[in-house]
Coordinates of C-alpha atoms in Angstrom, one line a residue:
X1 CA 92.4 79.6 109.8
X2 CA 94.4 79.6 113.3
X3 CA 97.3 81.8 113.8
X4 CA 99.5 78.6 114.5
X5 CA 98.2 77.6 110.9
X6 CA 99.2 80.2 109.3
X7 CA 102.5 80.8 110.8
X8 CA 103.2 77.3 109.9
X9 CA 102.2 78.3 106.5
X10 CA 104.9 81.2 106.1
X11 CA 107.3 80.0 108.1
X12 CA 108.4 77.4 105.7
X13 CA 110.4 79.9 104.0
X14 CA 113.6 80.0 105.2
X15 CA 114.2 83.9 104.4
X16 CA 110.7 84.6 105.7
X17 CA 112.2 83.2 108.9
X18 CA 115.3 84.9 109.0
X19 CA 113.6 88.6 108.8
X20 CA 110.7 87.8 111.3
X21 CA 113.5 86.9 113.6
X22 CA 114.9 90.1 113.3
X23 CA 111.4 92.1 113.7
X24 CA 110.6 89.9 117.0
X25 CA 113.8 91.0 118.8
X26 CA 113.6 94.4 117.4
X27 CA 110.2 94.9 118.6
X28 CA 111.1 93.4 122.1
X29 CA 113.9 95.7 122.3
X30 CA 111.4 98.7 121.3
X31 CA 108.6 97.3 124.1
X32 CA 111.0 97.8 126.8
X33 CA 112.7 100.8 125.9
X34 CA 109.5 102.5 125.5
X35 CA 108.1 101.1 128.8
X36 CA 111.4 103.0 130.1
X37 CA 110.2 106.3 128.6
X38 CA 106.3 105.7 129.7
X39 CA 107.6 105.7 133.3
X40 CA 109.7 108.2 133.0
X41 CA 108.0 110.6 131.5
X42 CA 103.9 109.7 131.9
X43 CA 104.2 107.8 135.5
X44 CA 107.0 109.7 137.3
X45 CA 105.7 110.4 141.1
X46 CA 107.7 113.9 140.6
X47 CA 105.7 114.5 137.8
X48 CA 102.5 116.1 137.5
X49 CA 100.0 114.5 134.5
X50 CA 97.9 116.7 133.4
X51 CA 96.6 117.0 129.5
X52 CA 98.9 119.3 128.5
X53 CA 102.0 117.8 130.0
X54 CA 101.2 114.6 128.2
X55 CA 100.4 116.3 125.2
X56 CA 103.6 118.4 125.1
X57 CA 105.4 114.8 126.1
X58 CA 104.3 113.0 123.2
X59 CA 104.8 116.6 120.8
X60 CA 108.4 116.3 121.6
X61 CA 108.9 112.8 120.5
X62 CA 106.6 112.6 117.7
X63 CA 106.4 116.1 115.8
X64 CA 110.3 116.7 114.8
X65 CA 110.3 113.2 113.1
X66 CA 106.7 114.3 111.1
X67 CA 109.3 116.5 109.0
X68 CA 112.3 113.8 109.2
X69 CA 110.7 110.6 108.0
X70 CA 110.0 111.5 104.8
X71 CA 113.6 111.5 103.7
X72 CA 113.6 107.5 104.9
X73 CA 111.5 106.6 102.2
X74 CA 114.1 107.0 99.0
X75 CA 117.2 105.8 101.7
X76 CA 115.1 102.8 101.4
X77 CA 114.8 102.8 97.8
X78 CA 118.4 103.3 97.4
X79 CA 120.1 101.2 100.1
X80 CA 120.1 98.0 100.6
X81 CA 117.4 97.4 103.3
X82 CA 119.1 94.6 105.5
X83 CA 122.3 97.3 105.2
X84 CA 119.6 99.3 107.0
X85 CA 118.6 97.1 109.4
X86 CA 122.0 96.3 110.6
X87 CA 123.2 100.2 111.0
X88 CA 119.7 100.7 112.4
X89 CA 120.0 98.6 115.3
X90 CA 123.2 99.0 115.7
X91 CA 122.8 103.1 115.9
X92 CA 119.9 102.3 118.7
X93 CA 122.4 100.2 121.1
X94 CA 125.0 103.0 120.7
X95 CA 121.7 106.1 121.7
X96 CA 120.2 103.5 123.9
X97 CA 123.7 103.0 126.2
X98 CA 124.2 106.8 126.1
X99 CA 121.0 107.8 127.4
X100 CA 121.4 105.0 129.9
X101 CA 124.4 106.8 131.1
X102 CA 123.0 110.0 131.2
X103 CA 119.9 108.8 133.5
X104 CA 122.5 107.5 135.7
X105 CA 124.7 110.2 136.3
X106 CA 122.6 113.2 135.0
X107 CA 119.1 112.7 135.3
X108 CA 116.5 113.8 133.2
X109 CA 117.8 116.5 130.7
X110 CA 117.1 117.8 127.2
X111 CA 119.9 115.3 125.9
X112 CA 117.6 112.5 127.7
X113 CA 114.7 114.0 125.2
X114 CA 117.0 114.4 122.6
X115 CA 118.9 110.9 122.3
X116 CA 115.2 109.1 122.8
X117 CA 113.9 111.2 119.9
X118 CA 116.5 110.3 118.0
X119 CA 116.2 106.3 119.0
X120 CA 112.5 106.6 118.1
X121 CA 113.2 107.9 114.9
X122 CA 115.4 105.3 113.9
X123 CA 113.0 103.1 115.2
X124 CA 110.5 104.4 112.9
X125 CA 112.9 104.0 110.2
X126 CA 113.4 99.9 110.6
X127 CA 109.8 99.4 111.0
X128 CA 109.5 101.2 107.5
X129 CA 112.4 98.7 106.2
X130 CA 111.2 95.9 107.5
X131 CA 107.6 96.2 105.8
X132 CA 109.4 97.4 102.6
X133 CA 111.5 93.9 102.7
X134 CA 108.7 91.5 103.0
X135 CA 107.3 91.1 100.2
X136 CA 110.9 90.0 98.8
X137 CA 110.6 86.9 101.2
X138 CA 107.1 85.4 101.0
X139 CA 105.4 84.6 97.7
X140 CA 102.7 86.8 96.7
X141 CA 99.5 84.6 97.2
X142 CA 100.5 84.9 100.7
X143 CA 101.2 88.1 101.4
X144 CA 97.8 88.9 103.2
X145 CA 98.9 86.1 105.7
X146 CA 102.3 87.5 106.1
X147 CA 100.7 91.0 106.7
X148 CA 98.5 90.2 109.1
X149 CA 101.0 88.2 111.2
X150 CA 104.4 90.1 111.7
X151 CA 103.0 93.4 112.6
X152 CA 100.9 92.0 115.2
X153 CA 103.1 89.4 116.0
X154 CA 105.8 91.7 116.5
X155 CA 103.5 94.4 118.0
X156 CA 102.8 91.2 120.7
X157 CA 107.0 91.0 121.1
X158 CA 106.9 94.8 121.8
X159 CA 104.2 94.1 124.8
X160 CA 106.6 90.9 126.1
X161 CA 109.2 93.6 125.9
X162 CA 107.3 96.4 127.9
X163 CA 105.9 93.9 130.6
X164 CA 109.6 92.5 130.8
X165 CA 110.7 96.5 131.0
X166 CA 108.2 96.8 133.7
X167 CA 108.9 93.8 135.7
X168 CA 113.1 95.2 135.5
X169 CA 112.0 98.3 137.0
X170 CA 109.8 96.6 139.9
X171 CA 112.2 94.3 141.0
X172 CA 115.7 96.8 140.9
X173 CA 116.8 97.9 144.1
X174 CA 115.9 101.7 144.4
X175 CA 118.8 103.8 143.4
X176 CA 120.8 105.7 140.7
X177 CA 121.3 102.4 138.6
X178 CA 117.4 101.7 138.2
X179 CA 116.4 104.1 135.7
X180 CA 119.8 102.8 133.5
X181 CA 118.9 99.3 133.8
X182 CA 116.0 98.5 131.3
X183 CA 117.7 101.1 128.4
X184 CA 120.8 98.7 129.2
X185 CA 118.8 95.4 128.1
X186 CA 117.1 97.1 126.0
X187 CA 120.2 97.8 124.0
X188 CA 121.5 94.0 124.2
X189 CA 118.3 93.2 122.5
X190 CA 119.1 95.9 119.6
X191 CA 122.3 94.3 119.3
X192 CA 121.2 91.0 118.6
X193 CA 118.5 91.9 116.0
X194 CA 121.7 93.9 114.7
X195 CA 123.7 90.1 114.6
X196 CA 120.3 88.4 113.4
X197 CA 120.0 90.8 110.5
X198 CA 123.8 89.5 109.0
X199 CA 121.7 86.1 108.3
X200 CA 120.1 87.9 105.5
X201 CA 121.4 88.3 102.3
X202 CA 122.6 92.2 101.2
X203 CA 120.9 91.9 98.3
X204 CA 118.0 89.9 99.5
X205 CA 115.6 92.4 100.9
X206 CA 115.8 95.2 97.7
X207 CA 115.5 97.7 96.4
X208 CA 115.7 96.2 92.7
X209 CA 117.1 99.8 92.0
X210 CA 119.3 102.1 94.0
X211 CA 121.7 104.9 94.0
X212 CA 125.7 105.0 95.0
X213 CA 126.5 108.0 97.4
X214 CA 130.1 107.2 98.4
X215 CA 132.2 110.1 98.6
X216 CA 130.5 112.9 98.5
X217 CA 131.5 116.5 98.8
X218 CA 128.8 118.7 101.3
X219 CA 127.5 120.4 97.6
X220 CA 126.6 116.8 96.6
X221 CA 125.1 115.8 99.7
X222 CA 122.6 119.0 99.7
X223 CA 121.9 118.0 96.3
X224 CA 120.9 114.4 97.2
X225 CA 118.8 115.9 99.7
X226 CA 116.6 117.6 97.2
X227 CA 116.6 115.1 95.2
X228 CA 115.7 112.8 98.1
X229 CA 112.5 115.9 98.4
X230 CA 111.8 115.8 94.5
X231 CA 111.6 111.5 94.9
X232 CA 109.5 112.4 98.3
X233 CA 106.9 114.6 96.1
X234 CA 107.3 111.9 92.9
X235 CA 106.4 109.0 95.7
X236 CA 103.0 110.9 97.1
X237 CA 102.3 111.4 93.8
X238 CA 102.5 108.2 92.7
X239 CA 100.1 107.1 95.5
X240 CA 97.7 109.4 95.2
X241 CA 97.4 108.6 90.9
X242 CA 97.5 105.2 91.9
X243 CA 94.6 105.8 94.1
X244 CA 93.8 102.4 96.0
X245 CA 97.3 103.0 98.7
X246 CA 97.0 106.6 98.9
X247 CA 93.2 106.1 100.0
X248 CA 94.3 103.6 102.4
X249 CA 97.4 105.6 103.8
X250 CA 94.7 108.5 104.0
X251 CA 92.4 107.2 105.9
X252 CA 94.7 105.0 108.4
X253 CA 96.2 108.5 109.3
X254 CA 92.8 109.6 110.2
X255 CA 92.5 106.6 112.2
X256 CA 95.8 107.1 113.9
X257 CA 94.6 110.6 114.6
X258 CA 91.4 109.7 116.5
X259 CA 93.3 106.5 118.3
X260 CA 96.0 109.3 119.6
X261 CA 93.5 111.1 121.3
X262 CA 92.0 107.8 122.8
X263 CA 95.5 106.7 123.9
X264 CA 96.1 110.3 125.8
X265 CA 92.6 110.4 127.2
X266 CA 93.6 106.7 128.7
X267 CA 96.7 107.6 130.2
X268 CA 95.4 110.7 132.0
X269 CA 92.3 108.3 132.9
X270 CA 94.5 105.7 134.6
X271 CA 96.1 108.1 136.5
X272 CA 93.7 110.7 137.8
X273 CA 90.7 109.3 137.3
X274 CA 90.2 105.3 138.1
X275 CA 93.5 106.3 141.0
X276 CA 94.9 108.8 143.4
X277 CA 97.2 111.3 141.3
X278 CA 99.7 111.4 143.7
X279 CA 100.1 107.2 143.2
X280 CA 101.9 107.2 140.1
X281 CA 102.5 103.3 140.3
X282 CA 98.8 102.6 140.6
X283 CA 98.2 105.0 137.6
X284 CA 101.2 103.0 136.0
X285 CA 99.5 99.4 136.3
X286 CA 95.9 100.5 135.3
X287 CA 97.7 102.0 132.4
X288 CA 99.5 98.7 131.6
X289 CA 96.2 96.2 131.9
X290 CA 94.2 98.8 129.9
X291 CA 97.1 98.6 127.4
X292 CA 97.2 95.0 127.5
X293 CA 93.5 94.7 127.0
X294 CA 94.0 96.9 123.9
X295 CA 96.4 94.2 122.4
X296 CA 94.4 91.4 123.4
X297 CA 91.7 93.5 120.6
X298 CA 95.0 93.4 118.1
X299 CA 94.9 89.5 119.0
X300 CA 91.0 89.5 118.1
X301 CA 92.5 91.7 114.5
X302 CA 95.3 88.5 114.0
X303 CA 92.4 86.0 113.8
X304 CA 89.2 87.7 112.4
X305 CA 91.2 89.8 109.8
X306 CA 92.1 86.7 107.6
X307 CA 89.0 85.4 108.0
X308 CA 87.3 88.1 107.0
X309 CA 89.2 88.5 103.8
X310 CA 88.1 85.2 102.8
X311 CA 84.4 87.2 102.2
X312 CA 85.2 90.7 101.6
X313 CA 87.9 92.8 100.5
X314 CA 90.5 94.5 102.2
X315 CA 88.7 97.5 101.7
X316 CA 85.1 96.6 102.9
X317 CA 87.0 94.8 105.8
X318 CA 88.8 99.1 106.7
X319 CA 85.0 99.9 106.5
X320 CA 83.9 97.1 109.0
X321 CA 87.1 98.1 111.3
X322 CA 86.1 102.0 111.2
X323 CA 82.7 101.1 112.6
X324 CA 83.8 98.8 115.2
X325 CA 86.4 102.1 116.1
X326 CA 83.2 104.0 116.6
X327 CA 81.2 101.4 118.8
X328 CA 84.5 101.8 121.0
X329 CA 83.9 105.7 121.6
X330 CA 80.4 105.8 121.7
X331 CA 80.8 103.5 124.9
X332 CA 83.0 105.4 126.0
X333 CA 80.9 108.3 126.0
X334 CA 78.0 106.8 128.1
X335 CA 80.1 106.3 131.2
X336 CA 83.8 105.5 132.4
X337 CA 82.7 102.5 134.4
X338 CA 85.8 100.5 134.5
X339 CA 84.0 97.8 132.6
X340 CA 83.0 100.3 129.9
X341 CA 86.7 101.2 129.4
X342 CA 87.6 97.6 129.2
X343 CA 85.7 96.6 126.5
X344 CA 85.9 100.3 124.1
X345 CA 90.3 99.2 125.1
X346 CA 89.1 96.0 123.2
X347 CA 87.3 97.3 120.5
X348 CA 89.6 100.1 120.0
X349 CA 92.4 97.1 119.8
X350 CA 90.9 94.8 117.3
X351 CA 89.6 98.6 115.2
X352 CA 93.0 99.9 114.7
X353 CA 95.4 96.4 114.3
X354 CA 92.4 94.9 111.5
X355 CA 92.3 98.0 109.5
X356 CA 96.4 98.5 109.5
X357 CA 96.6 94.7 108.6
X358 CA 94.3 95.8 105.7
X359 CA 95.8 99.1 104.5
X360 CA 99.1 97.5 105.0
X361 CA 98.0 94.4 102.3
X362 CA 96.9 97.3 99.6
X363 CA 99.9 99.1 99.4
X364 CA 102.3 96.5 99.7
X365 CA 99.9 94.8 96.9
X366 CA 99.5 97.8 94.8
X367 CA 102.8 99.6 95.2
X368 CA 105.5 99.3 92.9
X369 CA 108.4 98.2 94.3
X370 CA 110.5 101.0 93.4
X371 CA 108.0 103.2 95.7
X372 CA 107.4 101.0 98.3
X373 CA 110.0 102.4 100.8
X374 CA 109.2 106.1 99.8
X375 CA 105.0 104.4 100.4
X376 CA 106.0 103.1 103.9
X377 CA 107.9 106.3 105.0
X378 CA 105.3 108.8 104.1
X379 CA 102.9 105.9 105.9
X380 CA 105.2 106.5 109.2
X381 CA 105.1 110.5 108.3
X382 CA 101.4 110.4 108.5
X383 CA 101.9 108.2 111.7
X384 CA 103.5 110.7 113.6
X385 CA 101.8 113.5 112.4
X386 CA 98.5 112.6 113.5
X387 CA 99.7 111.1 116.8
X388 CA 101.1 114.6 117.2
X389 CA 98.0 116.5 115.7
X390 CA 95.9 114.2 118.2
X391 CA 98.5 115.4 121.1
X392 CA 97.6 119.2 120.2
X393 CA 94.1 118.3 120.0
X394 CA 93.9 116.4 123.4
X395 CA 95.6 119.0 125.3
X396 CA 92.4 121.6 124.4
X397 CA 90.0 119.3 124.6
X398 CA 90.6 117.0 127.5
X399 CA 90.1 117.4 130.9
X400 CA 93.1 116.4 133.4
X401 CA 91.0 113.8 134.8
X402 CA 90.8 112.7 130.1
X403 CA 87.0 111.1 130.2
X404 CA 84.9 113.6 128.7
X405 CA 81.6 112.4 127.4
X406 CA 81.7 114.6 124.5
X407 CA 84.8 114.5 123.7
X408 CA 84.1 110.9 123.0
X409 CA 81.1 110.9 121.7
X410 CA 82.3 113.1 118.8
X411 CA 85.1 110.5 117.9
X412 CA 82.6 108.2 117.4
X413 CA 81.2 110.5 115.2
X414 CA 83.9 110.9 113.4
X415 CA 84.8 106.9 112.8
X416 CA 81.1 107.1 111.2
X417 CA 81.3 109.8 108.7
X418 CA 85.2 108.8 108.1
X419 CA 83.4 104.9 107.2
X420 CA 80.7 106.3 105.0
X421 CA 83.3 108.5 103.5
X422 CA 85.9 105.9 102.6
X423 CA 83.5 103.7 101.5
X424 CA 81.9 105.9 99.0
X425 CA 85.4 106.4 97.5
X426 CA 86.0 102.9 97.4
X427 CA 82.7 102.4 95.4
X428 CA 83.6 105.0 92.8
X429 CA 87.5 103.5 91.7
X430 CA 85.5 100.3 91.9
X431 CA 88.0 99.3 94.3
X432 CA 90.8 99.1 91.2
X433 CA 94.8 100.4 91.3
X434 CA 95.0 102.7 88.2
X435 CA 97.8 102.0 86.1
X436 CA 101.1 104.5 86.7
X437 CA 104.4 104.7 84.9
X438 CA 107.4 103.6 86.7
X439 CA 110.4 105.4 86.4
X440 CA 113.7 104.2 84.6
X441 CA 116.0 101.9 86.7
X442 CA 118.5 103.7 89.4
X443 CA 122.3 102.8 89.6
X444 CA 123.4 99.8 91.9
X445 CA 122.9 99.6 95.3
X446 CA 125.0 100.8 97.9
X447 CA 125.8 99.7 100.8
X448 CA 124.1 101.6 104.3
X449 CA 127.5 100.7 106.5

C-alpha cells in the first residue's frame, strides 16, 4: 500500500486532519530551530569538534530533561491534551523570541543553553501529547496506518524545516541579525501550530480521566508533585506487568542508545574526517546529506513497515529492524568509504524509523488509556537518557576524527544479541498483553491555560 494510499485512507477523518496539521507545523518549526542549534553549537568555525565537546553539547540538552520528563506523563493524563498543545507551542514562541534576542545582542551564553533546553523540553513534551491524542482521532483498525505515517511524516516536516533553517542562514547577510533570524521563523511557525491546535476540540484529544489543580497553595503543589512521582512509578509498573509495551519501550531505548552513538560518530566524521576541521561549512553540508540520506531510510520505514505487518507482527517486524541496525554497523566497520557511510546512513534510517513505527503501534494498542501519557513520557524519558548515555559513551570511545572500526563493529554486535534477546522474550509471553487492573476514574479535566 502507497503512502499516498494510505494517507488518503486516514485523512478522511476530519479530526485526524486537524491534529496532523498541528504535528506538521510543529515539527517544521522544531526542524529549523534545531538546524539553528546544530550550527551553532556542532558547526561553529570558532568552535573546535572534538568527541568530547559534542558529547558534553548533547549532555547539556538532553540529560536534565532525563529527570524532568517523567513528570509529563500524568500532566497528560490529567490535562486536557489540546490544552497542552496550545500552551506548548505557545511557551516555545515566547523561549524561541528570547533566545533570538539574546544571540543578537549577547551572544552565546549559559542563558542561550538554558532557554534551548528548556524549548527542547517542551518540545519533548508535545511530541508525547500528540502520540497520546491519536488514538482519540482515528478508528482503531487503523491505527497501525496512522502510526506509521505521522511520525515519519512529521519527522519529513522537521527535515523541510532544517533544510529551510539552513537555506535562512546561507542566504542572510553576515552580521549580528543572522544568528536571530531562523529562531525568529522558527517561532512564527510555533505560533501557528499554537492557532491550528484551537481547531481541536478541549475535550477531543483526552484524557477520559483527569485531575483539577486550580488554586493551589505551594503545600498542595509539592504534594501533587509526589503524587505526580507515585502515578510515575504506578505507570512503569503498569508497563512492565503488562509486558508487550514495556518490552517494546525497553528495547527501543536500547536502540536509541546504539543510534546516539552512530549520530555522534557522524557528526565528528563529517567534520574531521571526510573535510578540513577548520571548514566548518563543509563539515556542515556533509553532515546535512548524510542526515538526509538517514531520512530517505525513514522514507524506506513509511513504505516497507505497513507492508510488512501485513505478514508478521509488530514484534517480529522490531526483530527484522534490529538486524537491519546491525548490517548498518558492521559496514561501517569495514571502512569509512564515503559510499560505505552512505548506505549504513540508510540502513541506519529505515532500522530505527521501522522499529519506532512498531513499538509505537504496541503501546498505543496495548496501553490503557488512562496510562498512555504516563507510557509516552517515560518513552521520551528513556529517549533522552540513552541519547545522553550514548553521549557519555561516545566521548570515551571515539576518536575526534568518530570512525573507529571497533567501535562499530561492536554496535553491530550489540543489534545482534539485542535481536536474539528480544525475540526470545517475545516467544515466551507468546507475544500476548497480560491483563492489568485499571485504576478508579480521576476528577474532571482541567484546563492546561
Amino acid at each position: 500500500m502507497s503512502v499516498l494510499s494510505d494517507l488518503k485512507t486516514v485523512a478522511v477523518h476530519r479530526d485526524f486532519r486537524k491534529l496532523f496539521a498541528v504535528r506538521l507545523v510543529s515539527q517544521c518549526g522544531d526542524g529549523m530551530f534545531q538546524a539553528g542549534l546544530a550550527t551553532l553549537f556542532f558547526f561553529n568555525p570558532q568552535n573546535l569538534a572534538t568527541a568530547a565537546a559534542v558529547a558534553g553539547a548533547f549532555a547539556i540538552l538532553l540529560l536534565p530533561f532525563t529527570l524532568v520528563a517523567p513528570f509529563a506523563g500524568p500532566l497528560l493524563d490529567r490535562w486536557r491534551r489540546r490544552q497542552v498543545l496550545l500552551g506548548g507551542n505557545a511557551i516555545r514562541v515566547v523561549l524561541t523570541l528570547v533566545l533570538a534576542v539574546i544571540m543578537v545582542t549577547q551572544g552565546v551564553s549559559v542563558a542561550v543553553y538554558v532557554l534551548a533546553l528548556v524549548t527542547l523540553g517542551v518540545n519533548r513534551f508535545l511530541l508525547a501529547a500528540l502520540s497520546a491524542g491519536l488514538p482519540r482521532v482515528v478508528p482503531r483498525e487503523q491505527l497501525l496506518m496512522a502510526n506509521t505515517l505521522t511520525p515519519t511524516l512529521g519527522a519529513v516536516s522537521a527535515v523541510a524545516g532544517a533544510g529551510l533553517g539552513f537555506l535562512i542562514g546561507a542566504i542572510s547577510p553576515a552580521g549580528v541579525l543572522k544568528d536571530g533570524l531562523t529562531l525568529t521563523v522558527a517561532a512564527v511557525l510555533f505560533g501557528c501550530a499554537s492557532a491550528l491546535a484551537l481547531r481541536l476540540g478541549k475535550d477531543q484529544l483526552g484524557p477520559d480521566r483527569a485531575a483539577t489543580g486550580r488554586g493551589r497553595s505551594w503545600a498542595e503543589v509539592a504534594q501533587d508533585l509526589r503524587a505526580t512521582a507515585v502515578d510515575m512509578a504506578d505507570g512503569a509498573r503498569y508497563l512492565v506487568r503488562r509486558r508487550t509495551p514495556g518490552m517494546g519501550l525497553g528495547v527501543m531505548a536500547i536502540h536509541r542508545f546504539l543510534y546516539g552513538v552512530n549520530f555522534i560518530a557522524l557528526i565528528l566524521i563529517s567534520r574531521n574526517l571526510l573535510n578540513d576541521p577548520a571548514d566548518a561549512g563543509a563539515g556542515l553540508a556533509t553532515f546535512g546529506l548524510l542526515a538526509g540520506l538517514s531520512f530517505a531510510g525513514n522514507g524506506l520505514a513509511i513504505v516497507l513497515t505497513p507492508l510488512a505487518h501485513e505478514r508478521v507482527r509488530p514484534s517480529q517486524w522490531i526483530v527484522v529492524c534490529l538486524l537491519i541496525g546491525a548490517v548498518s554497523q558492521g559496514l561501517l566497520a569495514i571502512t569509512p568509504a564515503f559510499a560505505m557511510i552512505v548506505a549504513s546512513a540508510v540502513l541506519l534510517g529505515l532500522s530505527v524509523q521501522g522499529a519506532k513505527i512498531a513499538v509505537d503501534t504496541i503501546v498505543q494498542r496495548d496501553t490503557h488509556d488512562a496510562f498512555r501519557g504516563r507510557a509516552f513520557s517515560l518513552y521520551d524519558m528513556l529517549y533522552n537518557a540513552a541519547f545522553a548515555g550514548a553521549a557519555a559513551l561516545a566521548a570515551a570511545v571515539l576518536p575526534d576524527e568518530g570512525w573507529s572500526a571497533l567501535v562499530f563493529a561492536v554496535l553491530a554486535l550489540v543489534y545482534v544479541l539485542l535481536a536474539v534477546g528480544y525475540r526470545a522474550g517475545i516467544a515466551r509471553i507468546d507475544d500476548t498483553p497480560r491483563e492489568v487492573p485499571v485504576p478508579q476514574p480521576l476528577d474532571e479535566p482541567t484546563d492546561l491555560v
